Every structure is written in structure tokens, then in C-alpha cells.
Coordinates of C-alpha atoms in Angstrom, one line a residue:
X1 CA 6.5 94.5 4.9
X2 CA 5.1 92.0 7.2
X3 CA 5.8 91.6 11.0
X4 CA 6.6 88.1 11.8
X5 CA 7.4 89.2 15.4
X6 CA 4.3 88.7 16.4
X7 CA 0.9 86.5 15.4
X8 CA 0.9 82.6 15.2
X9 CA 4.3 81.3 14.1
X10 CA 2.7 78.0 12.7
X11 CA 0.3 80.7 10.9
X12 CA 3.4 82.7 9.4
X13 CA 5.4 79.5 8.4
X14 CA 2.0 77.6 6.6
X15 CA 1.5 81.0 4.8
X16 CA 4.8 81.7 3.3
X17 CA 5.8 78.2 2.4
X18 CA 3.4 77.3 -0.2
X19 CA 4.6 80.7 -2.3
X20 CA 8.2 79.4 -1.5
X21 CA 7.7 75.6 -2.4
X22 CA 5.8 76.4 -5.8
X23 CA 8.5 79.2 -6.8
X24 CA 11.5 76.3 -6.1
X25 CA 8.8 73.6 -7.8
X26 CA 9.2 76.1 -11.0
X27 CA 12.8 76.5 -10.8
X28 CA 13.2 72.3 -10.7
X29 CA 10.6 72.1 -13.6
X30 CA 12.8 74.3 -15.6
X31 CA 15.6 71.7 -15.4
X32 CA 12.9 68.5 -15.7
X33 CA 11.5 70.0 -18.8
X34 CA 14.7 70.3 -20.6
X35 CA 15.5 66.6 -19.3
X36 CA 12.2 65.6 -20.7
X37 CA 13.2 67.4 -24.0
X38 CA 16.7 66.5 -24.4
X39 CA 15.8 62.4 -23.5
X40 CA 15.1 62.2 -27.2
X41 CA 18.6 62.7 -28.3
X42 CA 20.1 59.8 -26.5
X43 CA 21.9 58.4 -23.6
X44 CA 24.8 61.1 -23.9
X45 CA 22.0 64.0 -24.0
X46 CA 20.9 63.3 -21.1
X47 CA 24.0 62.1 -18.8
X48 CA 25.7 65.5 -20.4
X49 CA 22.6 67.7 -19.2
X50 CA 22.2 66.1 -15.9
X51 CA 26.0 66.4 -15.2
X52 CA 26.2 69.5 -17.0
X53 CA 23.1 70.7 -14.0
X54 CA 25.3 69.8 -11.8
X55 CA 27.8 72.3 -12.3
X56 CA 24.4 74.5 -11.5
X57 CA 25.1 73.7 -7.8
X58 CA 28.6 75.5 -7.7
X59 CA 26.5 78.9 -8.9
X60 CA 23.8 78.5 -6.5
X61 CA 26.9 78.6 -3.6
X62 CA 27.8 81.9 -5.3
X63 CA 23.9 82.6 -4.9
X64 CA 23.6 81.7 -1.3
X65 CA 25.8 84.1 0.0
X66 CA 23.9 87.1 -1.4
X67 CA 20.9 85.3 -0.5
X68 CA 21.5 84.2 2.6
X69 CA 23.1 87.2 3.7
X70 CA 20.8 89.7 2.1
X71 CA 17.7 87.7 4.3
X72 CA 19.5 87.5 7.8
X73 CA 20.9 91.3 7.9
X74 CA 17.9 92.6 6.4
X75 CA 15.1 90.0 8.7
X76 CA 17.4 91.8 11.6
X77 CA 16.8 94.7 10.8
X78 CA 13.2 94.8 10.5
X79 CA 13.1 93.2 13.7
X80 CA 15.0 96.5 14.9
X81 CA 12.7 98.7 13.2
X82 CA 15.6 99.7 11.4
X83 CA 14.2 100.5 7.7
X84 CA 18.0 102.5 6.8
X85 CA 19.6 99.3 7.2
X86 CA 17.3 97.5 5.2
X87 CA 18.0 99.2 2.4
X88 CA 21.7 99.8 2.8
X89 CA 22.5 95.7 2.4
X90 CA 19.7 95.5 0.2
X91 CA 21.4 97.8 -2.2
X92 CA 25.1 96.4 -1.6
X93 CA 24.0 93.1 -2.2
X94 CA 22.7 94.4 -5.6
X95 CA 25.9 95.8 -6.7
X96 CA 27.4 92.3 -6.0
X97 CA 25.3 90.6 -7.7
X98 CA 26.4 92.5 -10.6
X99 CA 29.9 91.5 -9.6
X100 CA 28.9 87.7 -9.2
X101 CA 26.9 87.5 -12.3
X102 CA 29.9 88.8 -14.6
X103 CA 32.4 85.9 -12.4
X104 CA 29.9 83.2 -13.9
X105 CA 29.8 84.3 -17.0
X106 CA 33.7 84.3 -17.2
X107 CA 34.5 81.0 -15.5
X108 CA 31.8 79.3 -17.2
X109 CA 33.5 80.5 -20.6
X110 CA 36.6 79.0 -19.7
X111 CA 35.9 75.9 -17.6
X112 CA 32.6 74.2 -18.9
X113 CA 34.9 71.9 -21.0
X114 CA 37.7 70.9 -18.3
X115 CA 34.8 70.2 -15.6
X116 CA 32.9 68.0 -18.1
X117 CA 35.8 66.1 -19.0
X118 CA 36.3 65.6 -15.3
X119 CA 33.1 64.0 -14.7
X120 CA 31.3 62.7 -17.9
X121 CA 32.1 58.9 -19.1
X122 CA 32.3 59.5 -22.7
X123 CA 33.4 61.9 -25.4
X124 CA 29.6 62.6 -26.7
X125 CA 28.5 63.3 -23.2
X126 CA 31.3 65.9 -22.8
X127 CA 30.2 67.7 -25.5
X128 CA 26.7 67.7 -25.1
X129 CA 27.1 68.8 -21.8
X130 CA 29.4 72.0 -22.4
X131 CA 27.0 72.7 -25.0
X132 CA 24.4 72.8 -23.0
X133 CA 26.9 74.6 -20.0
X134 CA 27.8 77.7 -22.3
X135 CA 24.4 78.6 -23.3
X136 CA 23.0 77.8 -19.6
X137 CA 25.2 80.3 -18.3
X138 CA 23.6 83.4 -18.9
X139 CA 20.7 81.9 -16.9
X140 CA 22.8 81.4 -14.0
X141 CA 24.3 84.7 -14.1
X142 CA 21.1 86.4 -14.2
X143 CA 19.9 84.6 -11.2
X144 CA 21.6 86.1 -9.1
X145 CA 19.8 89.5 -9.7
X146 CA 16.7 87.2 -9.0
X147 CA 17.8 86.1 -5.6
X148 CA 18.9 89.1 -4.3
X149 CA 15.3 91.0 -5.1
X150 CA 13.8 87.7 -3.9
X151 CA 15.6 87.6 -0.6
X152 CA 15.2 91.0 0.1
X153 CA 10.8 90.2 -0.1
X154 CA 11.4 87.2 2.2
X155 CA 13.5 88.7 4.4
X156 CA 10.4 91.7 4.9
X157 CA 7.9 88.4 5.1
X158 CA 6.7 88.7 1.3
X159 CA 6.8 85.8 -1.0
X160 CA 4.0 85.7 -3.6
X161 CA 5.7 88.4 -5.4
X162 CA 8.6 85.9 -6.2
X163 CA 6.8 83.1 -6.7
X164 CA 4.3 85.2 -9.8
X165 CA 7.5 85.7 -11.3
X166 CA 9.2 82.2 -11.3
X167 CA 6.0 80.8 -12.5
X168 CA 6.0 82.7 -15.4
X169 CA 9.7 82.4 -16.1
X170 CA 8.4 78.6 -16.1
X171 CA 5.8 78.5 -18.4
X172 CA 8.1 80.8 -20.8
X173 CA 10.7 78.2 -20.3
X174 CA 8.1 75.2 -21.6
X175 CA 7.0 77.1 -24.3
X176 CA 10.3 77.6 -25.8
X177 CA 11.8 74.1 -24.8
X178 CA 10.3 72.0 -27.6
X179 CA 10.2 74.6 -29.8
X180 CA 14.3 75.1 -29.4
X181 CA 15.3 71.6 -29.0
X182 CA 13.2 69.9 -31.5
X183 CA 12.4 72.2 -33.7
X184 CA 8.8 72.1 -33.2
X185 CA 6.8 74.6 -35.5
X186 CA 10.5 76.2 -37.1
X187 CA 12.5 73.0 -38.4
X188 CA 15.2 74.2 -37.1
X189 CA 16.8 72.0 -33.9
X190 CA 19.1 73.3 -31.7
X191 CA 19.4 70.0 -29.3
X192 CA 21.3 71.1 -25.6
X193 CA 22.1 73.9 -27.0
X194 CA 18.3 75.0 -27.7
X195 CA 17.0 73.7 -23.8
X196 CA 20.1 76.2 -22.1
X197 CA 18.6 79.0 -24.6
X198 CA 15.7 78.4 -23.2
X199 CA 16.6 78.4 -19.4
X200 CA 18.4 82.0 -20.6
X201 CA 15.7 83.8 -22.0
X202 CA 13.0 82.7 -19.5
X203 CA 15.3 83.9 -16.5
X204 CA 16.0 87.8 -18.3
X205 CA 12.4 87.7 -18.6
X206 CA 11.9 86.8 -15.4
X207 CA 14.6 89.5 -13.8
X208 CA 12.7 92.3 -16.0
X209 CA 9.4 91.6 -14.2
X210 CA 11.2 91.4 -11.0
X211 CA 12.8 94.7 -11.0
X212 CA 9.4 96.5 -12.3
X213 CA 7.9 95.4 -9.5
X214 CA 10.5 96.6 -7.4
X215 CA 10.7 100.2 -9.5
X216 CA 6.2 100.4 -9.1
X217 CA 4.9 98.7 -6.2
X218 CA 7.8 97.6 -3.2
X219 CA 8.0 100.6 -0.5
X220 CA 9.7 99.2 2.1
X221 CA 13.0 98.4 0.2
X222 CA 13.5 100.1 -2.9
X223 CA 16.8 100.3 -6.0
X224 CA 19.0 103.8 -4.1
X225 CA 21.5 104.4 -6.9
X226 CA 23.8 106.8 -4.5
X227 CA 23.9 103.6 -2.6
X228 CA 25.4 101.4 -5.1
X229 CA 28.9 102.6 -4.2
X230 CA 30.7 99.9 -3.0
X231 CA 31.0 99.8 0.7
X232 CA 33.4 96.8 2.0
X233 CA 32.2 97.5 5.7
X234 CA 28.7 96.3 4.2
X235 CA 30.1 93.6 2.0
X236 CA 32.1 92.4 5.2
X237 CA 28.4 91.8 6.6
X238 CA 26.6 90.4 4.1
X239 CA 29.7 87.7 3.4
X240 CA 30.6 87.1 7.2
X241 CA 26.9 85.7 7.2
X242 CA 26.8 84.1 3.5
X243 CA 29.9 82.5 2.7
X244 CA 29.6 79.5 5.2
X245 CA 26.1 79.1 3.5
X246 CA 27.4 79.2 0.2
X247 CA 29.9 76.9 1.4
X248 CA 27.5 74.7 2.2
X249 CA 26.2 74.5 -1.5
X250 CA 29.6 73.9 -2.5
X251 CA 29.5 70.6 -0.3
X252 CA 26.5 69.4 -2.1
X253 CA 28.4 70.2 -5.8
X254 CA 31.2 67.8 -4.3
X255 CA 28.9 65.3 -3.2
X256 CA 26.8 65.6 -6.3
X257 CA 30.2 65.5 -8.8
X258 CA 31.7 62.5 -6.3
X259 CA 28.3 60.5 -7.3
X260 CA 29.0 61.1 -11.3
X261 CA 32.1 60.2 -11.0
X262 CA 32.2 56.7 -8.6
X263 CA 29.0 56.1 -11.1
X264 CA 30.5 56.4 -14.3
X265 CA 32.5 52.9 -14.0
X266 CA 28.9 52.0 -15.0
X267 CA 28.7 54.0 -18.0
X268 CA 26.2 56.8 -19.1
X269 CA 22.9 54.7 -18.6
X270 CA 23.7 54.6 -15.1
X271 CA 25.3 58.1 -14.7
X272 CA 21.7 59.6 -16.5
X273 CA 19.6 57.4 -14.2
X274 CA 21.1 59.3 -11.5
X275 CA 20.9 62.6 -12.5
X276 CA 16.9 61.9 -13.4
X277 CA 16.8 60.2 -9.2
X278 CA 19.1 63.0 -8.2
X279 CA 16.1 66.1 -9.1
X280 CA 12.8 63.9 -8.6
X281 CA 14.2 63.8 -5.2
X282 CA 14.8 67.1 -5.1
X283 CA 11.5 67.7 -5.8
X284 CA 9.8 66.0 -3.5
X285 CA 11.9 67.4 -0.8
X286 CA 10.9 71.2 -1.8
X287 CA 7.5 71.4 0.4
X288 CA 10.2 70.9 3.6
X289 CA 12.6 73.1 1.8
X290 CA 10.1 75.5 1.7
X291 CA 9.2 75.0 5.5
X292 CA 12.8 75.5 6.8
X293 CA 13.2 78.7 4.3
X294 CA 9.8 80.5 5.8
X295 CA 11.1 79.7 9.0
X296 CA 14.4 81.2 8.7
X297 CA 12.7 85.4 8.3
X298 CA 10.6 84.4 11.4
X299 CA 13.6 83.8 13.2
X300 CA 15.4 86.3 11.7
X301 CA 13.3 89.0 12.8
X302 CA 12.3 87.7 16.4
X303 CA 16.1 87.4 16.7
X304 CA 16.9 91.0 15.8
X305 CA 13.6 92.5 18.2
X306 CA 15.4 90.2 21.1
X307 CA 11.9 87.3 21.3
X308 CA 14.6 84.4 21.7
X309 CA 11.7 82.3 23.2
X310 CA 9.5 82.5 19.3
X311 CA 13.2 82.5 18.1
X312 CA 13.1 78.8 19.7
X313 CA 9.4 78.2 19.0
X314 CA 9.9 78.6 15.4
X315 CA 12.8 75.6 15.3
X316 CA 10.2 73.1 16.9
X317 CA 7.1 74.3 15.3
X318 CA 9.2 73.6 11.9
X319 CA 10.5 70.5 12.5
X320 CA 7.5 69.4 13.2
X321 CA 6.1 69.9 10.0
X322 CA 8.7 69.7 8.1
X323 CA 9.0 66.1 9.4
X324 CA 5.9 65.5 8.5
X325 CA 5.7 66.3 5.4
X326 CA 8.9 64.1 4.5
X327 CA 7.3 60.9 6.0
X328 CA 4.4 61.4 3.2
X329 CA 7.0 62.1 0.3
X330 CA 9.4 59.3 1.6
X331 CA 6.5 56.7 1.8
X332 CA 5.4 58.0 -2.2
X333 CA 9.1 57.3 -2.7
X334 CA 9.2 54.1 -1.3
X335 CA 5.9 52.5 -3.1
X336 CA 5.7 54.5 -6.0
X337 CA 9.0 55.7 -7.7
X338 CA 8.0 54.4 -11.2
X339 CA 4.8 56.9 -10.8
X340 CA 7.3 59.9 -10.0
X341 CA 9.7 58.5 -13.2
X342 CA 7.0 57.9 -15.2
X343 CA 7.9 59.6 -18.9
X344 CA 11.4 61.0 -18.1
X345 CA 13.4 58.1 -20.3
X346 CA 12.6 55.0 -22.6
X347 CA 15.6 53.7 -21.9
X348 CA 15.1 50.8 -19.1
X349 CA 18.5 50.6 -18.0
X350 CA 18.5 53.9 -17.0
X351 CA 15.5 54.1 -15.5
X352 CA 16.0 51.1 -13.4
X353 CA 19.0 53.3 -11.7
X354 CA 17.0 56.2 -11.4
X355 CA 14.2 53.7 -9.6
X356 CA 16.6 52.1 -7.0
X357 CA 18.4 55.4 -6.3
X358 CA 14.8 56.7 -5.4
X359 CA 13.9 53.9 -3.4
X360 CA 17.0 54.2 -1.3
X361 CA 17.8 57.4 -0.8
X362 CA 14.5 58.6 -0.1
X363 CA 15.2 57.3 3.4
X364 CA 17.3 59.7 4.2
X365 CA 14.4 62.4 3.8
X366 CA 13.5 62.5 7.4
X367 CA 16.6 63.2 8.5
X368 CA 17.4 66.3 5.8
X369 CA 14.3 67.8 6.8
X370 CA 15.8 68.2 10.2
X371 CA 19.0 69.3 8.1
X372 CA 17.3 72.1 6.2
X373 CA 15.3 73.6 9.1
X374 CA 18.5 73.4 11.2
X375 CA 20.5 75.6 8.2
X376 CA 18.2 78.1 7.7
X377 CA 17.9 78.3 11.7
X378 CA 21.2 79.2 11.5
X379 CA 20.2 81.6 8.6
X380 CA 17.9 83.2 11.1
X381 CA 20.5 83.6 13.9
X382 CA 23.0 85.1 11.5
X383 CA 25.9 82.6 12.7
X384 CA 26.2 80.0 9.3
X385 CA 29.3 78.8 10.4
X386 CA 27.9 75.5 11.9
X387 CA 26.3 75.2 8.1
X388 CA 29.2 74.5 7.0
X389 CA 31.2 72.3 9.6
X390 CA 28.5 69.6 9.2
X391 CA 28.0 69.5 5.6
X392 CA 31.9 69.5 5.6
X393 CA 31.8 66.5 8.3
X394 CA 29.3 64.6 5.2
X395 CA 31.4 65.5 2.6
X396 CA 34.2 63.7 4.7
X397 CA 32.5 60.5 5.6
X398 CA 30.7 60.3 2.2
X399 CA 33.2 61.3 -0.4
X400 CA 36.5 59.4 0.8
X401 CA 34.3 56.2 1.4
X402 CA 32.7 56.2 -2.0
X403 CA 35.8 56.6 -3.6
X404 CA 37.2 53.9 -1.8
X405 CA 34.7 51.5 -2.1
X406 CA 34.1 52.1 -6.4
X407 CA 37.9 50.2 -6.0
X408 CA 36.4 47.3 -4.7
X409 CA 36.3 44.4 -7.6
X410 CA 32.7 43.4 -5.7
X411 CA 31.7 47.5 -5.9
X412 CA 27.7 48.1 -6.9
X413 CA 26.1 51.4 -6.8
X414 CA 23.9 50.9 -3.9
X415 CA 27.0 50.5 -1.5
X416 CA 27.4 54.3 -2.2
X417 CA 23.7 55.0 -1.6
X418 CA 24.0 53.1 1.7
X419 CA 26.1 55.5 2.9
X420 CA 24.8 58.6 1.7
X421 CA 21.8 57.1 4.7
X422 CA 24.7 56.7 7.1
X423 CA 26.2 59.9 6.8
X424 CA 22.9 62.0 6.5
X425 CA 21.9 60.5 9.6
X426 CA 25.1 61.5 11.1
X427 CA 24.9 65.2 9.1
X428 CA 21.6 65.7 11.1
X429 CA 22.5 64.6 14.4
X430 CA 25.3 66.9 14.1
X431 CA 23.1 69.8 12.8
X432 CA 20.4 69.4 16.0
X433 CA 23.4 69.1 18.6
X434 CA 25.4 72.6 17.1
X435 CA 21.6 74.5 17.0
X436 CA 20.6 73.7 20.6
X437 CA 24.1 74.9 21.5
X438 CA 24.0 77.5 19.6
X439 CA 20.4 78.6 21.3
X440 CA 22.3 78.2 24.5
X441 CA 24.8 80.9 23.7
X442 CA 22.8 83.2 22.1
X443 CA 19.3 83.6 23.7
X444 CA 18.7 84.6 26.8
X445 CA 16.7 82.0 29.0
X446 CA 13.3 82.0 29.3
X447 CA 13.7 83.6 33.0
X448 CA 15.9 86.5 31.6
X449 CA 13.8 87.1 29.1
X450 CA 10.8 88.3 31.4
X451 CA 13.3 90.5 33.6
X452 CA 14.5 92.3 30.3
X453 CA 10.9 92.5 28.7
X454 CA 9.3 95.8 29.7
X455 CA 5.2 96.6 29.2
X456 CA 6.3 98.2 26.0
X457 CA 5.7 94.8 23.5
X458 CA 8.8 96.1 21.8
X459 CA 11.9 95.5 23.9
X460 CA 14.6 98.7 24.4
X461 CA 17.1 96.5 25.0
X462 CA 17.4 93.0 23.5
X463 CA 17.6 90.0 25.4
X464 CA 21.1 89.0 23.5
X465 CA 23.6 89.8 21.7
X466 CA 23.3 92.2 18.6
X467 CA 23.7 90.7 15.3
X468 CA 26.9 91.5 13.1

């Protein structure tokens, strides 16, 4: 366990976001690499696995509600000293992401087909991308074992652990990618179904090594079998805190499927161009991602020991760099896109999509850097409420809009990128405003703080209001 109530908070966040950026950078590989793969079975291959991926955002709202939950409750009680705790919602959230993982694999059986023919342009790139869906989905049902055990490290302030284990899950992944797909070294292709086989095996793999390392070297938090009864007072805690945050994620799925669909007017070229823009930019966004994920623990834990003024140093000190690091990516974006879309597509139509979506949206990266350091603020503070007000105030002013507009007879995709900028803007705005205010109700003031701190570093009675 490491106590990120005290030390340099620029220190803590610079040391746990590299682990966390290159463990996300693995997880986006995954999907590149089976892009990359699958680009050599056509147009349909690749609109079907990029919308198919898509349907991977609807899981990963399912995801961050254990995860999100599992890091606040548990960074809170850390902060309190409070090791009991700890483990009690590390060991709930376990048994529901047993629960979660079986839900996947059930709705996935069952709506794969009805959600592709919802968004997909054509016949072949409905069935390409339920292929690809129904042998994906053991992958996604497995990760949520993953971020449960990963959120319960960062929520104690250790990362690497994770990361080790992603990484290889990766490089397991690329090994058997070409080899599935293509056939290379059997003779024996698979196609979409061979690159979700893949993504399967590399994450039960990679939950194997993460529970070993739990069962031989983790001490602070550790598997409690007499604690796996389920206890609705504890899953009342974990989901008060990680259902607006998975609500959030549910936002983007909407967003995301909203995009495929005003899109595919255009046909597949245009709807696979996407998808390719759609995680490049994802990628280049996960150093800041990474920033605003270290600094939610930080604030997690100086919340729950009562520090509201590091509570408030870690939003700035994060911004900071988090903005700092977008104005590097966007400007790679701007100048450069055909270097970052270099190799994923021969076909020119689709890249040229992929190119102008990169070009344009990448403006918007400023202003989600203040977006994802603002969420996982709110992570830290346990309230994820405002989350999901302003990613419901986007989905509102993008999704309508774009709908509207693809009725136009003039309508061209960039009028839908143009206000994906607008409404970002207005997302972050938004996102700032509800934090400060939330700071204001929540943390004592500065003054307070040094009548309520006694010469005992560690405060008896915190500063503010206990978490829930």
C-alpha cells in the first residue's frame, strides 16, 4: 500500500501515470492489432469490427461501476486507516463481478445480431461484426475480474502490478492475431472470428496472472471467501458511487453508435474510416487519461483522511499536465494524422475519413483533458453524479443535432464533427463549473481546515463530511 496523503502530489501523479497510460496503451493495441489483421478481409471486416468494438463501450459502463466504486470506497478507506473496509468492498465487488461477467455473456448471446443490424450499412458487415461480437465476448466478461483486482491496486496507490499483466495479455494477443485470422503457420483462417479468439484467450490469461499475484504477493487486500456472501448494504456503496460513472460510459456508447449510424448514409468506407479515427484518437488521448486516473486515488485518499486543501491541489496540479500533454498530442494530430494512420487500411477512401476526422476532432482534446481530470475528481470525492449530468447534457446537444442535420440534402460528415467541438467545449465548461461547486460543499475552507487540524499529522476528526 502506498500513502498518497502525504509527499509531492505532482510526484505521486507523474509516478503512477506512466504504469496506467502504458496498461490502457495495451488494452487499445489489442483492438488496433486485430484492425490491422482483419483490414485484409475487406471493407465489411473492418466497418463490422470497428462497429462491432463499439458495442465494447456498453461493457466497459458495466466495468466502471465496479471500478469506479471499488477505487473511491476503498482510496477512502485507506485514507481512514481503515484496512477492514478495504477488504470488505474489495471482496463484494469480486462477487459482482462474477455476477456482471455471466450478464455479458448472456446479452451478448442474444443481442450481438439485433445491435449490428442497428448500426452496420450492409448485410456483410452485420455478419462480420457479430462474428467477431460472439467470440469477443468472453473477453469482455473476463474483464471485469481484471478491473476489479486492478482497481483495488490503484485505489492502495499500486499500478505496475496491472500494467505487467496487460502487457503480457498484449503480446499474447499479437502472437495469436495473425496466426488466428490468417492462418499464418496452420492454414487454417478463422477471419473476425479468429481476432475475438484472440482478444479471449489473451484476457483469461491475463486474469490467471492477476489473481496469482493477488493469492502470493498483495498483503494489504487479499481474496476472503467468508466475505463473498452477498451483502446488499455493501453493494448499495459500491453502486451509489459507480453507476453514474458507468453511466457516463454509456453516454459515450450513444455517441459512439449516433456517429455509425448518421455515417453510414456514406456507406462502409466512411463508417471504417471512422472507427480507425475513432481509436487512434483514443490513443493519443491515454497519457491524459492516465493523468486524471492517478489523480483520482490521490484525491480519494486525502478526501477520506480530511486534507481537502491536497484534495484541491491535486485538481490543479492535474489539469495542468494533463493540458499539457493534449496540446502536444493535438498538434501531432493536426500536422501529422497520415503518420498516426500510417498502415491501418489500403483503401484510400477510407483512410481519407479516418484523416479528416483526426484532424478535426483532435481539437477538442484540450477540452477532454479537463473532462477526464474533472470525472475522476469526482471519482475521488465519491459523488459521480455530476459525471453523468454533463455527459448526458453532450449526449443531448450532440446526438439530436446530428441526427437532424444527416436529413439535410446539403449534409457532409464534418458538420457532425463540428459539433462534437461545440459540445465538448460546452461538456467541459460544465464539468469545471459542477467541480468547483462541488469543492465548495464538500471541503472545508482553507481557514477551517487549520482550526480542525491538530499537531497529530493525522486528523481525529475530518474536516468534512464522511464518505458514503
Amino acid at each position: 500500500m502506498k500513502d498518497l496523503t502525504r509527499g509531492s502530489i505532482v510526484s505521486h501523479i507523474l509516478s503512477m501515470a506512466p504504469p496506467i497510460v502504458v496498461g490502457m496503451i495495451t488494452i487499445m493495441i489489442c483492438q488496433l492489432v486485430d484492425l490491422y489483421f482483419v483490414s485484409g478481409l475487406g471493407e465489411a471486416a473492418i466497418a463490422g469490427v470497428a462497429a462491432a468494438g463499439n458495442a465494447g463501450f456498453l461493457v466497459n459502463a458495466l466495468m466502471q461501476v465496479l471500478g469506479v466504486g471499488t477505487v473511491a470506497l476503498m482510496a477512502h478507506a485507506v485514507g481512514r486507516k481503515d484496512r477492514d473496509d478495504a477488504n470488505l468492498v474489495f471482496n463484494q465487488s469480486v462477487v459482482l463481478s462474477v455476477l456482471f461477467g455471466i450478464l455479458t455473456l448472456v446479452a451478448g448471446l442474444a443481442l450481438s445480431r439485433p445491435y449490428m443490424r442497428a448500426v452496420a450499412a450492409d448485410e456483410a458487415t452485420v455478419e462480420a461484426g457479430t462474428v467477431y461480437l460472439l467470440w469477443f465476448m468472453p473477453a469482455l466478461a473476463l474483464q471485469f475480474a481484471t478491473q476489479v483486482m486492478a482497481s483495488a491496486l490503484r485505489a492502495t496507490g499500486i499500478v505496475r502490478p496491472s500494467m505487467l499483466v496487460q502487457a503480457l495479455a498484449v503480446v499474447i494477443n499479437i502472437a495469436l492475431a495473425p496466426v488466428l485470422i490468417t492462418g499464418w503457420g496452420t492454414g487454417h483462417a478463422l477471419g473476425v472470428a479468429g481476432a475475438g479468439l484472440a482478444s479471449s484467450i489473451a484476457v483469461f490469461v491475463g486474469v490467471l496472472m492477476l489473481f496469482g499475484y493477488f493469492l502470493k504477493l498483495e498483503r494489504y487486500v487479499a481474496f476472503h471467501p467468508e466475505q463473498w456472501r452477498p451483502q446488499l448494504r455493501q453493494w448499495k456503496r459500491i453502486l451509489n458511487v459507480g453507476l453514474p460513472a458507468g453511466g457516463e460510459f454509456a453516454m459515450i456508447f450513444i455517441i459512439m453508435a449516433v456517429g455509425y449510424y448518421v455515417l453510414s448514409i456514406f456507406g462502409p468506407a466512411a463508417q471504417a474510416g471512422f472507427g480507425i479515427g475513432t481509436r487512434l484518437l483514443g490513443l493519443i488521448q491515454m497519457p491524459a487519461l492516465a493523468i486524471a486516473l492517478a489523480a483520482g486515488p490521490i484525491a480519494g485518499q486525502n478526501f477520506g483522511a480530511g486534507n481537502g486543501a491536497r484534495v484541491r491541489e491535486t485538481f490543479v496540479k492535474a489539469s495542468l499536465i494533463a493540458t499539457a500533454v493534449m496540446i502536444v498530442f493535438m498538434i501531432l494530430a493536426q500536422f501529422a494524422p497520415g503518420l498516426l494512420l500510417a498502415g491501418f487500411s489500403r483503401d484510400q477512401e477510407t483512410m481519407a475519413v479516418a484523416s479528416l476526422f483526426l484532424r478535426l476532432v483532435s481539437l477538442n482534446m484540450v477540452a477532454q483533458g479537463l473532462i477526464f481530470t474533472c470525472s475522476s475528481m469526482f471519482q475521488g470525492l465519491g459523488n459521480t453524479k455530476p459525471v453523468l449530468w454533463t455527459s448526458a447534457t453532450r449526449v443531448l446537444t450532440y446526438s439530436l443535432p446530428s441526427i437532424w442535420l444527416s436529413t439535410w440534402p446539403g449534409f457532409r460528415m464534418e458538420h457532425v464533427w463540428y459539433l462534437s467541438i461545440a459540445t465538448t467545449t460546452l461538456q467541459a465548461a460544465l464539468s469545471v463549473w459542477l467541480l468547483l461547486r462541488e469543492f465548495r460543499k464538500r471541503l472545508a475552507l482553507p481557514a477551517q481546515e487549520k482550526v480542525a487540524k491538530p499537531a497529530n499529522p493525522e486528523p481525529v476528526v475530518p474536516p468534512m463530511r464522511e464518505p458514503a
